[in-house]
Amino acid sequence: MSDRGDLIIPELAEHTPLRPLWICRIDARPWPCPDARLNLVAAYLPARRIELYLYLGLQFTTALAELDTVVVEAGERADAFGLHVRVLGWLISHEARQRGRRRRSI
């Protein structure tokens, strides 16, 4: 853990958020960038699903407190809802797609 209170998970260290901008430390895209999302899914799903939601929830609440400095892309909402979609919404969509794939394969 750093002196700023950031939670750093060793296997995800490359694509962590650069605060208070909330961009990826590697590719400077809004965090979580596509690579961060892939790394998070690989590290946590399916066995540690609750831990992933807790981690992202912590990141969301921290980013929410720094909302005035969060970098957003064109078309992205610069408010709490937009931040929620960005930090947690992708995972909800990912899991819904996975459930749909499992149903079709049965």
PDB file of N, CA, C and O in Angstrom, residues 1 7-17 24-26 31 33-45 47-49 51-52 55:
ATOM      1  N   MET A   1       0.837  -1.168   0.000  1.00  0.00           N
ATOM      2  CA  MET A   1       0.000   0.000   0.000  1.00  0.00           C
ATOM      3  C   MET A   1       0.886   1.237   0.000  1.00  0.00           C
ATOM      4  O   MET A   1       1.850   1.317   0.721  1.00  0.00           O
ATOM      5  N   LEU A   7      -4.574   1.060  -3.164  1.00  0.00           N
ATOM      6  CA  LEU A   7      -4.438  -0.377  -3.069  1.00  0.00           C
ATOM      7  C   LEU A   7      -3.761  -0.861  -4.338  1.00  0.00           C
ATOM      8  O   LEU A   7      -4.274  -0.655  -5.432  1.00  0.00           O
ATOM      9  N   ILE A   8      -2.600  -1.439  -4.226  1.00  0.00           N
ATOM     10  CA  ILE A   8      -1.873  -1.950  -5.382  1.00  0.00           C
ATOM     11  C   ILE A   8      -1.843  -3.471  -5.299  1.00  0.00           C
ATOM     12  O   ILE A   8      -1.350  -4.042  -4.338  1.00  0.00           O
ATOM     13  N   ILE A   9      -2.374  -4.111  -6.313  1.00  0.00           N
ATOM     14  CA  ILE A   9      -2.380  -5.558  -6.394  1.00  0.00           C
ATOM     15  C   ILE A   9      -1.230  -5.940  -7.318  1.00  0.00           C
ATOM     16  O   ILE A   9      -1.201  -5.491  -8.470  1.00  0.00           O
ATOM     17  N   PRO A  10      -0.254  -6.714  -6.839  1.00  0.00           N
ATOM     18  CA  PRO A  10       0.974  -6.962  -7.612  1.00  0.00           C
ATOM     19  C   PRO A  10       0.744  -7.376  -9.057  1.00  0.00           C
ATOM     20  O   PRO A  10       1.362  -6.830  -9.957  1.00  0.00           O
ATOM     21  N   GLU A  11      -0.162  -8.312  -9.306  1.00  0.00           N
ATOM     22  CA  GLU A  11      -0.335  -8.790 -10.674  1.00  0.00           C
ATOM     23  C   GLU A  11      -1.027  -7.766 -11.574  1.00  0.00           C
ATOM     24  O   GLU A  11      -1.087  -7.933 -12.774  1.00  0.00           O
ATOM     25  N   LEU A  12      -1.537  -6.671 -11.011  1.00  0.00           N
ATOM     26  CA  LEU A  12      -2.215  -5.649 -11.801  1.00  0.00           C
ATOM     27  C   LEU A  12      -1.451  -4.330 -11.809  1.00  0.00           C
ATOM     28  O   LEU A  12      -1.946  -3.321 -12.279  1.00  0.00           O
ATOM     29  N   ALA A  13      -0.239  -4.329 -11.300  1.00  0.00           N
ATOM     30  CA  ALA A  13       0.494  -3.091 -11.064  1.00  0.00           C
ATOM     31  C   ALA A  13       0.679  -2.237 -12.314  1.00  0.00           C
ATOM     32  O   ALA A  13       0.744  -1.025 -12.217  1.00  0.00           O
ATOM     33  N   GLU A  14       0.748  -2.837 -13.484  1.00  0.00           N
ATOM     34  CA  GLU A  14       0.997  -2.047 -14.680  1.00  0.00           C
ATOM     35  C   GLU A  14      -0.147  -1.099 -15.009  1.00  0.00           C
ATOM     36  O   GLU A  14       0.081   0.044 -15.353  1.00  0.00           O
ATOM     37  N   HIS A  15      -1.353  -1.562 -14.958  1.00  0.00           N
ATOM     38  CA  HIS A  15      -2.513  -0.781 -15.404  1.00  0.00           C
ATOM     39  C   HIS A  15      -3.350  -0.304 -14.225  1.00  0.00           C
ATOM     40  O   HIS A  15      -4.550  -0.525 -14.163  1.00  0.00           O
ATOM     41  N   THR A  16      -2.708   0.386 -13.306  1.00  0.00           N
ATOM     42  CA  THR A  16      -3.407   0.943 -12.151  1.00  0.00           C
ATOM     43  C   THR A  16      -3.713   2.415 -12.409  1.00  0.00           C
ATOM     44  O   THR A  16      -3.099   3.046 -13.263  1.00  0.00           O
ATOM     45  N   PRO A  17      -4.666   2.974 -11.665  1.00  0.00           N
ATOM     46  CA  PRO A  17      -5.035   4.370 -11.905  1.00  0.00           C
ATOM     47  C   PRO A  17      -3.992   5.357 -11.388  1.00  0.00           C
ATOM     48  O   PRO A  17      -3.425   5.173 -10.309  1.00  0.00           O
ATOM     49  N   CYS A  24      -4.931   5.569 -16.777  1.00  0.00           N
ATOM     50  CA  CYS A  24      -4.034   4.425 -16.643  1.00  0.00           C
ATOM     51  C   CYS A  24      -2.583   4.904 -16.621  1.00  0.00           C
ATOM     52  O   CYS A  24      -2.190   5.762 -17.418  1.00  0.00           O
ATOM     53  N   ARG A  25      -1.810   4.336 -15.722  1.00  0.00           N
ATOM     54  CA  ARG A  25      -0.394   4.703 -15.619  1.00  0.00           C
ATOM     55  C   ARG A  25       0.398   4.322 -16.866  1.00  0.00           C
ATOM     56  O   ARG A  25       1.439   4.899 -17.147  1.00  0.00           O
ATOM     57  N   ILE A  26      -0.065   3.347 -17.625  1.00  0.00           N
ATOM     58  CA  ILE A  26       0.671   2.859 -18.791  1.00  0.00           C
ATOM     59  C   ILE A  26       0.232   3.554 -20.078  1.00  0.00           C
ATOM     60  O   ILE A  26       1.059   4.079 -20.808  1.00  0.00           O
ATOM     61  N   TRP A  31      -9.166   5.211 -16.667  1.00  0.00           N
ATOM     62  CA  TRP A  31      -9.083   3.946 -15.937  1.00  0.00           C
ATOM     63  C   TRP A  31     -10.466   3.525 -15.467  1.00  0.00           C
ATOM     64  O   TRP A  31     -11.230   4.348 -15.016  1.00  0.00           O
ATOM     65  N   CYS A  33      -8.744   1.054 -18.094  1.00  0.00           N
ATOM     66  CA  CYS A  33      -8.544   0.938 -19.534  1.00  0.00           C
ATOM     67  C   CYS A  33      -8.874  -0.506 -19.949  1.00  0.00           C
ATOM     68  O   CYS A  33      -9.030  -1.381 -19.100  1.00  0.00           O
ATOM     69  N   PRO A  34      -8.994  -0.770 -21.243  1.00  0.00           N
ATOM     70  CA  PRO A  34      -9.293  -2.146 -21.677  1.00  0.00           C
ATOM     71  C   PRO A  34      -8.315  -3.193 -21.141  1.00  0.00           C
ATOM     72  O   PRO A  34      -8.724  -4.283 -20.756  1.00  0.00           O
ATOM     73  N   ASP A  35      -7.020  -2.872 -21.100  1.00  0.00           N
ATOM     74  CA  ASP A  35      -6.050  -3.835 -20.569  1.00  0.00           C
ATOM     75  C   ASP A  35      -6.247  -4.057 -19.076  1.00  0.00           C
ATOM     76  O   ASP A  35      -6.103  -5.178 -18.584  1.00  0.00           O
ATOM     77  N   ALA A  36      -6.559  -3.000 -18.339  1.00  0.00           N
ATOM     78  CA  ALA A  36      -6.825  -3.152 -16.907  1.00  0.00           C
ATOM     79  C   ALA A  36      -8.036  -4.054 -16.692  1.00  0.00           C
ATOM     80  O   ALA A  36      -8.045  -4.906 -15.813  1.00  0.00           O
ATOM     81  N   ARG A  37      -9.064  -3.874 -17.514  1.00  0.00           N
ATOM     82  CA  ARG A  37     -10.263  -4.708 -17.397  1.00  0.00           C
ATOM     83  C   ARG A  37      -9.941  -6.175 -17.645  1.00  0.00           C
ATOM     84  O   ARG A  37     -10.385  -7.045 -16.894  1.00  0.00           O
ATOM     85  N   LEU A  38      -9.158  -6.436 -18.691  1.00  0.00           N
ATOM     86  CA  LEU A  38      -8.757  -7.819 -18.971  1.00  0.00           C
ATOM     87  C   LEU A  38      -7.961  -8.406 -17.808  1.00  0.00           C
ATOM     88  O   LEU A  38      -8.189  -9.549 -17.401  1.00  0.00           O
ATOM     89  N   ASN A  39      -7.022  -7.632 -17.274  1.00  0.00           N
ATOM     90  CA  ASN A  39      -6.211  -8.097 -16.145  1.00  0.00           C
ATOM     91  C   ASN A  39      -7.074  -8.354 -14.917  1.00  0.00           C
ATOM     92  O   ASN A  39      -6.851  -9.339 -14.202  1.00  0.00           O
ATOM     93  N   LEU A  40      -8.021  -7.472 -14.650  1.00  0.00           N
ATOM     94  CA  LEU A  40      -8.901  -7.638 -13.489  1.00  0.00           C
ATOM     95  C   LEU A  40      -9.751  -8.901 -13.623  1.00  0.00           C
ATOM     96  O   LEU A  40      -9.876  -9.678 -12.678  1.00  0.00           O
ATOM     97  N   VAL A  41     -10.316  -9.113 -14.802  1.00  0.00           N
ATOM     98  CA  VAL A  41     -11.121 -10.315 -15.026  1.00  0.00           C
ATOM     99  C   VAL A  41     -10.270 -11.566 -14.869  1.00  0.00           C
ATOM    100  O   VAL A  41     -10.664 -12.523 -14.204  1.00  0.00           O
ATOM    101  N   ALA A  42      -9.071 -11.549 -15.440  1.00  0.00           N
ATOM    102  CA  ALA A  42      -8.186 -12.717 -15.344  1.00  0.00           C
ATOM    103  C   ALA A  42      -7.771 -12.982 -13.903  1.00  0.00           C
ATOM    104  O   ALA A  42      -7.658 -14.133 -13.487  1.00  0.00           O
ATOM    105  N   ALA A  43      -7.540 -11.938 -13.142  1.00  0.00           N
ATOM    106  CA  ALA A  43      -7.059 -12.105 -11.766  1.00  0.00           C
ATOM    107  C   ALA A  43      -8.172 -12.501 -10.794  1.00  0.00           C
ATOM    108  O   ALA A  43      -7.910 -13.195  -9.815  1.00  0.00           O
ATOM    109  N   TYR A  44      -9.396 -12.077 -11.053  1.00  0.00           N
ATOM    110  CA  TYR A  44     -10.452 -12.257 -10.060  1.00  0.00           C
ATOM    111  C   TYR A  44     -11.564 -13.229 -10.439  1.00  0.00           C
ATOM    112  O   TYR A  44     -12.140 -13.868  -9.558  1.00  0.00           O
ATOM    113  N   LEU A  45     -11.947 -13.282 -11.701  1.00  0.00           N
ATOM    114  CA  LEU A  45     -13.123 -14.075 -12.055  1.00  0.00           C
ATOM    115  C   LEU A  45     -12.731 -15.479 -12.454  1.00  0.00           C
ATOM    116  O   LEU A  45     -11.686 -15.675 -13.053  1.00  0.00           O
ATOM    117  N   ALA A  47     -13.598 -17.033  -9.455  1.00  0.00           N
ATOM    118  CA  ALA A  47     -13.507 -17.457  -8.051  1.00  0.00           C
ATOM    119  C   ALA A  47     -13.577 -16.312  -7.049  1.00  0.00           C
ATOM    120  O   ALA A  47     -14.100 -16.484  -5.952  1.00  0.00           O
ATOM    121  N   ARG A  48     -13.054 -15.147  -7.404  1.00  0.00           N
ATOM    122  CA  ARG A  48     -12.967 -14.052  -6.436  1.00  0.00           C
ATOM    123  C   ARG A  48     -13.838 -12.871  -6.857  1.00  0.00           C
ATOM    124  O   ARG A  48     -13.468 -11.716  -6.729  1.00  0.00           O
ATOM    125  N   ARG A  49     -15.028 -13.165  -7.341  1.00  0.00           N
ATOM    126  CA  ARG A  49     -15.957 -12.169  -7.873  1.00  0.00           C
ATOM    127  C   ARG A  49     -16.280 -11.066  -6.865  1.00  0.00           C
ATOM    128  O   ARG A  49     -16.244  -9.885  -7.190  1.00  0.00           O
ATOM    129  N   GLU A  51     -14.577 -10.096  -4.282  1.00  0.00           N
ATOM    130  CA  GLU A  51     -13.393  -9.270  -4.049  1.00  0.00           C
ATOM    131  C   GLU A  51     -13.210  -8.242  -5.163  1.00  0.00           C
ATOM    132  O   GLU A  51     -12.801  -7.108  -4.904  1.00  0.00           O
ATOM    133  N   LEU A  52     -13.498  -8.632  -6.400  1.00  0.00           N
ATOM    134  CA  LEU A  52     -13.375  -7.694  -7.512  1.00  0.00           C
ATOM    135  C   LEU A  52     -14.379  -6.560  -7.368  1.00  0.00           C
ATOM    136  O   LEU A  52     -14.033  -5.385  -7.550  1.00  0.00           O
ATOM    137  N   TYR A  55     -13.097  -4.289  -4.629  1.00  0.00           N
ATOM    138  CA  TYR A  55     -11.962  -3.499  -5.107  1.00  0.00           C
ATOM    139  C   TYR A  55     -12.447  -2.347  -5.988  1.00  0.00           C
ATOM    140  O   TYR A  55     -12.054  -1.187  -5.798  1.00  0.00           O
TER     141      TYR A  55
END
